[in-house]
GROMACS .gro file of C-alpha atoms in nm:
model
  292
    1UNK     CA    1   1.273  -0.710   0.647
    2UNK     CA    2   1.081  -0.592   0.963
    3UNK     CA    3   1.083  -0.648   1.328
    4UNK     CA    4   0.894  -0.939   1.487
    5UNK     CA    5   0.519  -0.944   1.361
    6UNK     CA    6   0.608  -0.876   1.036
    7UNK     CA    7   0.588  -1.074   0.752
    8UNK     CA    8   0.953  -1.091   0.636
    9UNK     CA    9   1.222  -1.326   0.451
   10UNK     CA   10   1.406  -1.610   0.614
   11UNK     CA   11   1.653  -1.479   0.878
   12UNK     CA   12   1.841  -1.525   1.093
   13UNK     CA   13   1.775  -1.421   1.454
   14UNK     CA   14   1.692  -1.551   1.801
   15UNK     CA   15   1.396  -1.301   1.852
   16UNK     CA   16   1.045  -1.456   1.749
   17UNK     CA   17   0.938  -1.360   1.408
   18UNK     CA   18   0.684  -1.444   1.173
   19UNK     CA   19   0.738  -1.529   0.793
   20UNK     CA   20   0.549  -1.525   0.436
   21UNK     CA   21   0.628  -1.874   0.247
   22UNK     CA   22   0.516  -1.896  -0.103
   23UNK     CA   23   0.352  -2.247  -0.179
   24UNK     CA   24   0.202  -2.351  -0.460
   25UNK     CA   25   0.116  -1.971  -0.543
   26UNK     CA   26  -0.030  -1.932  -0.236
   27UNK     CA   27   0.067  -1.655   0.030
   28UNK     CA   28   0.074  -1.842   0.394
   29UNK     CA   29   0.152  -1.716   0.737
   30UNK     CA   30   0.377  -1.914   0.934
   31UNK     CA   31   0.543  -1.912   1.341
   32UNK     CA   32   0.869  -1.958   1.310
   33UNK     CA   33   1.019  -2.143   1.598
   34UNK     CA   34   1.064  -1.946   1.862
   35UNK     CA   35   1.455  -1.973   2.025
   36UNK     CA   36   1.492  -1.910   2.370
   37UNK     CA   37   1.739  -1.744   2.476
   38UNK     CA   38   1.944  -1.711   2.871
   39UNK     CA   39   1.919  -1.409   3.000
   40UNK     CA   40   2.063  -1.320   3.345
   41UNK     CA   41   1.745  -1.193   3.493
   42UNK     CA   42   1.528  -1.208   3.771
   43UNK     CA   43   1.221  -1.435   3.701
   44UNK     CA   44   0.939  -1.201   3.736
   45UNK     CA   45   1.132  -0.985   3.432
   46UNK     CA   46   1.026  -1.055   3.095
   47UNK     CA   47   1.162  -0.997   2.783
   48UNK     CA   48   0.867  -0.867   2.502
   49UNK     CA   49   0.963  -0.778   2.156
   50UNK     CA   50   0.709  -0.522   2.046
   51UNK     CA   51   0.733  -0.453   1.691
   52UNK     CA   52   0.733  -0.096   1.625
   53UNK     CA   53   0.455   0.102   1.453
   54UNK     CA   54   0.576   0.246   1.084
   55UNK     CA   55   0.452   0.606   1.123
   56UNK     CA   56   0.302   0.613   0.778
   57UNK     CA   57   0.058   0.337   0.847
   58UNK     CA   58  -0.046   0.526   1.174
   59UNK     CA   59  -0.084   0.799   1.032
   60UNK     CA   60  -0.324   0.603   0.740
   61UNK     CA   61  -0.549   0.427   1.005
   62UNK     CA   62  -0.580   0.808   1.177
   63UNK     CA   63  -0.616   0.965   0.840
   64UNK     CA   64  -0.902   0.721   0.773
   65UNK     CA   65  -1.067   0.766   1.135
   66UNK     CA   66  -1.097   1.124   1.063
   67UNK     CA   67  -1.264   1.159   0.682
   68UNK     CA   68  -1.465   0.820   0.665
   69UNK     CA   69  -1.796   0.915   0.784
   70UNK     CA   70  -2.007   0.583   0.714
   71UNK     CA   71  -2.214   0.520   0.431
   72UNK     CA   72  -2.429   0.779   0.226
   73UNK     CA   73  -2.080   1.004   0.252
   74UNK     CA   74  -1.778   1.059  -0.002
   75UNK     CA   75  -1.481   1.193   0.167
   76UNK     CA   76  -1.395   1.628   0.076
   77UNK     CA   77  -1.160   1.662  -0.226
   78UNK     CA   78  -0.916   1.773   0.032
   79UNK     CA   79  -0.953   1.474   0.240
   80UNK     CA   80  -0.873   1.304  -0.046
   81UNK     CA   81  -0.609   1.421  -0.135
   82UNK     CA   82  -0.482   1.373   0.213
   83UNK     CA   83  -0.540   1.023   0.190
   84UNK     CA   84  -0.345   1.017  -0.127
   85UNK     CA   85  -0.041   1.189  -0.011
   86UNK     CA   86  -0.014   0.909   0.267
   87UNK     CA   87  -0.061   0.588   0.082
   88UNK     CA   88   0.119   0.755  -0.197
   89UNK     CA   89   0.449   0.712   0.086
   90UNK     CA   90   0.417   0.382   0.148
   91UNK     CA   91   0.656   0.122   0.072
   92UNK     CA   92   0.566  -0.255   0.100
   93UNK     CA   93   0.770  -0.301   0.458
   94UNK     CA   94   0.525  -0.029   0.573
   95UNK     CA   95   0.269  -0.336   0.599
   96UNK     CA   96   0.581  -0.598   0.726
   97UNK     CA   97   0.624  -0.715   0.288
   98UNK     CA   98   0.989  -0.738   0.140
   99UNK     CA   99   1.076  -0.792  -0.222
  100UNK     CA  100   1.264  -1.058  -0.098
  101UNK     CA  101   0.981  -1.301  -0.065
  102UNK     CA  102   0.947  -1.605  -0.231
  103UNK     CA  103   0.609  -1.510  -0.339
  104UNK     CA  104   0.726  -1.210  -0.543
  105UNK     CA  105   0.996  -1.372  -0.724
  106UNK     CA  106   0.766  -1.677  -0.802
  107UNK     CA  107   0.821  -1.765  -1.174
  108UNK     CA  108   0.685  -2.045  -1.393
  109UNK     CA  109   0.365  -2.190  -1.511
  110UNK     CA  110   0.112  -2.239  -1.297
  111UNK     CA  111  -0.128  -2.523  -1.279
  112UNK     CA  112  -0.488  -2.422  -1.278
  113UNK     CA  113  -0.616  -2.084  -1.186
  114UNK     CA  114  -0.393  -1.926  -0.930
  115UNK     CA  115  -0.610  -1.798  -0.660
  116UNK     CA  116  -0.604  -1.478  -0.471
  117UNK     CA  117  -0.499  -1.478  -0.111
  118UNK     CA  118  -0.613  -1.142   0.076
  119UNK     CA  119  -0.582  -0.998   0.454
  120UNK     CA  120  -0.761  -0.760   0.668
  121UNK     CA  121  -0.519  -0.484   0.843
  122UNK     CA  122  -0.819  -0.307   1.006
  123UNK     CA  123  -1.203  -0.293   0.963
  124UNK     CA  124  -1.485  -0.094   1.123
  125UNK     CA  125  -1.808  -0.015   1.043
  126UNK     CA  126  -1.642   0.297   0.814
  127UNK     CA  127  -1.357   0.196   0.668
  128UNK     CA  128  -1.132  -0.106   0.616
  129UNK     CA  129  -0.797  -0.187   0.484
  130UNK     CA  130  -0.706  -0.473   0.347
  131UNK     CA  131  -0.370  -0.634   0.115
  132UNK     CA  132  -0.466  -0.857  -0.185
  133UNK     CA  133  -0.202  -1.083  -0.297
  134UNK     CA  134  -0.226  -1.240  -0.681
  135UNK     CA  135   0.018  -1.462  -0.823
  136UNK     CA  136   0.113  -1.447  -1.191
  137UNK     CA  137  -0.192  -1.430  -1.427
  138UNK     CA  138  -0.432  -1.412  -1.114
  139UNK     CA  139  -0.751  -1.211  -1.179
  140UNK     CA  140  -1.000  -1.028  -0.941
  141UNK     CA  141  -1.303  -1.021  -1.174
  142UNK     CA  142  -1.450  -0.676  -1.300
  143UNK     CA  143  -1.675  -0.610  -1.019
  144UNK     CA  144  -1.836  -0.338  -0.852
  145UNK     CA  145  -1.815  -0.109  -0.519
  146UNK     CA  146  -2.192  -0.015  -0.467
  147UNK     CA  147  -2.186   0.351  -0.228
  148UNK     CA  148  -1.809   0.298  -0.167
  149UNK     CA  149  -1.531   0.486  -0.252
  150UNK     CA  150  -1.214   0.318  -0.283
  151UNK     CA  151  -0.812   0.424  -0.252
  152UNK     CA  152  -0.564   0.125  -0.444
  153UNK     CA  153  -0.215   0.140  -0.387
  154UNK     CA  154  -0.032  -0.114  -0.535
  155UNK     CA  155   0.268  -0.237  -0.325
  156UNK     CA  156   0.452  -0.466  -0.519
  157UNK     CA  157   0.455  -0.603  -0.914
  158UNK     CA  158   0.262  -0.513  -1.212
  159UNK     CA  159  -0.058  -0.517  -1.266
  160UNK     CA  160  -0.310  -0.443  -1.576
  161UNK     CA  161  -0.633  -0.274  -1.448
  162UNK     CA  162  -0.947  -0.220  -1.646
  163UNK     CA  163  -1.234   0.017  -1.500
  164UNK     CA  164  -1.574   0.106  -1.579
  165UNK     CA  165  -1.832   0.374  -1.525
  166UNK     CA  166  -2.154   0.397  -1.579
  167UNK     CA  167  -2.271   0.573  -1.828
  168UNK     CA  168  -2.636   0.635  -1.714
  169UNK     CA  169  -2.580   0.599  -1.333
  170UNK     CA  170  -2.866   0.413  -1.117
  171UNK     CA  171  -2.923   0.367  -0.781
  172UNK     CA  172  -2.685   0.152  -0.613
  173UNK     CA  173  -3.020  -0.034  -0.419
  174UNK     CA  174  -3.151  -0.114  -0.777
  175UNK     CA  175  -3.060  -0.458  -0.908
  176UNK     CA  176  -3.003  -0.517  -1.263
  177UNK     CA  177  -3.128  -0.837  -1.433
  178UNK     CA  178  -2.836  -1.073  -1.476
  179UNK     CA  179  -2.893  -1.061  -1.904
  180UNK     CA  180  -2.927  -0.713  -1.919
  181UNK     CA  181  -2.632  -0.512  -2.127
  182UNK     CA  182  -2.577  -0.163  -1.985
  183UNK     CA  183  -2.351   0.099  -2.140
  184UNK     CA  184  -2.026   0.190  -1.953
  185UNK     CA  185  -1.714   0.420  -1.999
  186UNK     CA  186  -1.426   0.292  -2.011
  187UNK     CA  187  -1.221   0.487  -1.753
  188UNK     CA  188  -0.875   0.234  -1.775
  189UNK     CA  189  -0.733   0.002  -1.973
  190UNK     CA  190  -0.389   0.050  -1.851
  191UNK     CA  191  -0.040  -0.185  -1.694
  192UNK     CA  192   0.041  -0.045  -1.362
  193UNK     CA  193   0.393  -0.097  -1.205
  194UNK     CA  194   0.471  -0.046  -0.855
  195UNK     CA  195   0.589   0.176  -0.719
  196UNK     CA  196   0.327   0.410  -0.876
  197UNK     CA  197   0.066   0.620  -0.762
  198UNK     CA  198  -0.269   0.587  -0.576
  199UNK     CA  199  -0.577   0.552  -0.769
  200UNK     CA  200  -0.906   0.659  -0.627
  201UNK     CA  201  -1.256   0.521  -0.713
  202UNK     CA  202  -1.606   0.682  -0.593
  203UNK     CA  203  -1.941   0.579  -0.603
  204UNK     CA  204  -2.035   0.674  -0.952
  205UNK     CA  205  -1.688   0.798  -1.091
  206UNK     CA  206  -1.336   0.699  -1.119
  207UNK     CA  207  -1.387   0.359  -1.237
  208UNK     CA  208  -1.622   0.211  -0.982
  209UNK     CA  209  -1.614  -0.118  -1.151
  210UNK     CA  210  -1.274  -0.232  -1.252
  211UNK     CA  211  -1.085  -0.594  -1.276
  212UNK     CA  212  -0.713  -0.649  -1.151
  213UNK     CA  213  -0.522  -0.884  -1.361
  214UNK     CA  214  -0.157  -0.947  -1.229
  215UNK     CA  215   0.120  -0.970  -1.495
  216UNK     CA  216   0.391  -1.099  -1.211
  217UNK     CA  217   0.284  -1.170  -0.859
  218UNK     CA  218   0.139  -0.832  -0.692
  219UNK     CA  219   0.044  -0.707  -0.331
  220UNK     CA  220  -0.207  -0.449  -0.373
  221UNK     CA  221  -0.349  -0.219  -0.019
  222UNK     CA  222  -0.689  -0.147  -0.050
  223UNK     CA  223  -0.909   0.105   0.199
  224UNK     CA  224  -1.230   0.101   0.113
  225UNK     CA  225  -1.481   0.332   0.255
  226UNK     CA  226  -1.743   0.232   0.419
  227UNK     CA  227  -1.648  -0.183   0.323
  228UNK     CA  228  -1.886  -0.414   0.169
  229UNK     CA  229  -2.175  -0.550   0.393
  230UNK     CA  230  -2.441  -0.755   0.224
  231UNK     CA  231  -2.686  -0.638   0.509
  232UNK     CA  232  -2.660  -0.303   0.452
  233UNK     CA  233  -2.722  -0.323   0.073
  234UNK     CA  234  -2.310  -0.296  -0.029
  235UNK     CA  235  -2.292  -0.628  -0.191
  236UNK     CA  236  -2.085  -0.718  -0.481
  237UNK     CA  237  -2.182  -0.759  -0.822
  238UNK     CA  238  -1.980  -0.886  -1.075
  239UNK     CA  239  -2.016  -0.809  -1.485
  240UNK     CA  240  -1.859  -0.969  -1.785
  241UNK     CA  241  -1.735  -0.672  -2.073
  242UNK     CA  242  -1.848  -0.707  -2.449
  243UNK     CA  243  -1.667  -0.421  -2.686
  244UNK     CA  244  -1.949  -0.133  -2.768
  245UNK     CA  245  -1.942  -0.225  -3.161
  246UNK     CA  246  -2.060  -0.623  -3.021
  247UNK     CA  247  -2.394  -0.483  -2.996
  248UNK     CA  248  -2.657  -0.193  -3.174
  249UNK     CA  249  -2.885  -0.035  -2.920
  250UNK     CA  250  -2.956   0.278  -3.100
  251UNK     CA  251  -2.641   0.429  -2.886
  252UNK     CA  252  -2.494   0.605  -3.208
  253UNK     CA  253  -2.661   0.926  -3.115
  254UNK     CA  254  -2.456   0.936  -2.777
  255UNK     CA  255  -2.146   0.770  -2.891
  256UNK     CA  256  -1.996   0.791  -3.208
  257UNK     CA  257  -1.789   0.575  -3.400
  258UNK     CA  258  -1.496   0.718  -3.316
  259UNK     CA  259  -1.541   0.706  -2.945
  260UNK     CA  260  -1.669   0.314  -2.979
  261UNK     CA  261  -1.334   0.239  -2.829
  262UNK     CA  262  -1.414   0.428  -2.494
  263UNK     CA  263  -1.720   0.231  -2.400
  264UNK     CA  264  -1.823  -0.044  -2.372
  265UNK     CA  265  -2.127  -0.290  -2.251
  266UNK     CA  266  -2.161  -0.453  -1.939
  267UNK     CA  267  -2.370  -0.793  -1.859
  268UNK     CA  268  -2.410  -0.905  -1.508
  269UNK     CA  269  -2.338  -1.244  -1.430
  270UNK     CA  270  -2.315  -1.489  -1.135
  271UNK     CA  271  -2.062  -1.473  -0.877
  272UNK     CA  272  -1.741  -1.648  -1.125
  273UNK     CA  273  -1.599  -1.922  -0.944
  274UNK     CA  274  -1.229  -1.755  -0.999
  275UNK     CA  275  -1.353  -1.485  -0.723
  276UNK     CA  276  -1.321  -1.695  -0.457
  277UNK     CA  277  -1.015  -1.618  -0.238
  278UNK     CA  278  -0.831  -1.686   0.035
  279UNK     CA  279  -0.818  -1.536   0.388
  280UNK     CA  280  -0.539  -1.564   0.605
  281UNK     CA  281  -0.443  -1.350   0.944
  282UNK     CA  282  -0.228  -1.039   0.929
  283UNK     CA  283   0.072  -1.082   1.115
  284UNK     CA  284   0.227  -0.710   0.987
  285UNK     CA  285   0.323  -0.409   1.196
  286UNK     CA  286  -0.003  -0.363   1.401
  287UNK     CA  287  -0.213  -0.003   1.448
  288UNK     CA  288  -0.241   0.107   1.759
  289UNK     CA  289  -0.620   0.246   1.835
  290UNK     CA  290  -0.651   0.515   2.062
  291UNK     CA  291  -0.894   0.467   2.349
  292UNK     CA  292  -1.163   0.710   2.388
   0.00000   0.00000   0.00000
């Protein structure tokens, strides 16, 4: 539970908040009615609740400011680890979430294919960060972060996450033809459960391409660096898996079979229509942005 601007759990309280209903899977913003309240004050005094900044998601948005450099760049080891040591502190009220939600204690079978609700905290032309939220059995499809490099810190619930690298890196302004099978390592093939710690993907390494399947509902907090942008060649691609014994390429000299299990072939395919998601306002703590 967080001050007003946050997305918190039913209260009670005469102050204006905001709240996070869960509704037929979905995450949705709503105003809560807004009580008034008589105060013994002159007219030209007004009351403003100003919901204070958590100093760990300050000190991520400043953090980011200072080792994003735009695209073409990956962010120092050191930076990196700087990053990490920040998002690796952060608890789900850092971003105005409670355990308490509806959302996260939905249970059931769901109708359909549960979709994925996501909102932006901050973007620029360098950096942006972002919280996805999947309901149980949602699934961001294995896809790809072309010249980006990419913290995850999962907030809430469990999650399995499978990752890819390529194994003969190309240039991320190359396109691949849709049928073509390319070899990958596999890089994860793991259940995460929150709280845990902050995994980092980079342009060619760490498991640029990876797939988020959510066991119970899950709020993950994504800063991606620089963010996708279609016009400056950052577009996303997305790839269906086939296991490395599926298919003979004359690979045996590179990968033995023993180490089948780490690889594995990757097809590109058209956008799946379980990647479309939905995009609602962030009502959280806000970041304050200096003024230069």
């Amino acid at each position: 539970m967080v001050e007003a601007g946050g997305l918190v759990g039913p209260q009670r309280n005469d102050s204006t908040t905001m709240t996070v209903r869960h509704v037929n899977n979905k995450v949705r913003y709503v105003n809560k009615t807004i009580k008034k309240t008589r105060h013994k004050r002159r007219r030209d005094h007004h009351h403003h609740v100003v919901p204070r900044v958590p100093k760990v998601l300050q000190e991520l948005f400043v953090g980011c400011r200072e080792i994003f450099k735009g695209p073409g760049t990956v962010p120092l080891p050191c930076d990196v680890n700087k990053l990490c040591s920040i998002l690796d502190e952060m608890k789900p009220e850092d971003v105005g979430l409670s355990r308490d939600l509806q959302f996260f204690k939905a249970t059931g079978a769901v109708k359909g294919t549960p979709r994925v609700t996501y909102t932006t905290i901050y973007q620029c032309d360098e950096f942006s960060l972002c919280i996805f939220f999947l309901p149980a059995t949602a699934v961001i499809p294995l896809h790809n972060h072309p010249g980006m490099t990419v913290f995850s810190k999962l907030l809430l619930g469990n999650m399995h996450i499978k990752s890819y690298d390529w194994v003969d890196p190309v240039n991320s302004k190359e396109s691949m033809p849709p049928s073509q099978l390319r070899l990958a390592r596999l890089k994860a093939d793991s259940i995460f459960m929150a709280p845990c710690d902050t995994s980092v993907l980079y342009p060619t390494t760490g498991g640029n391409i990876h797939q988020f399947t959510a066991i119970t509902p899950c709020a993950v907090l994504d800063v991606i660096g620089p963010p996708y942008s279609k016009d400056d060649g950052r577009d996303c691609s997305y790839y269906r898996d086939h296991p490395f014994s599926a298919f003979s390429k004359g690979e045996t000299a590179v990968v033995s079979e023993e180490e089948g299990d780490q690889f594995g072939w990757l097809e590109e395919i058209e956008v799946p229509e379980n990647s479309e998601m939905d995009r609602i306002e962030y009502l959280g703590p806000q970041i304050i942005e200096p003024c230069y």
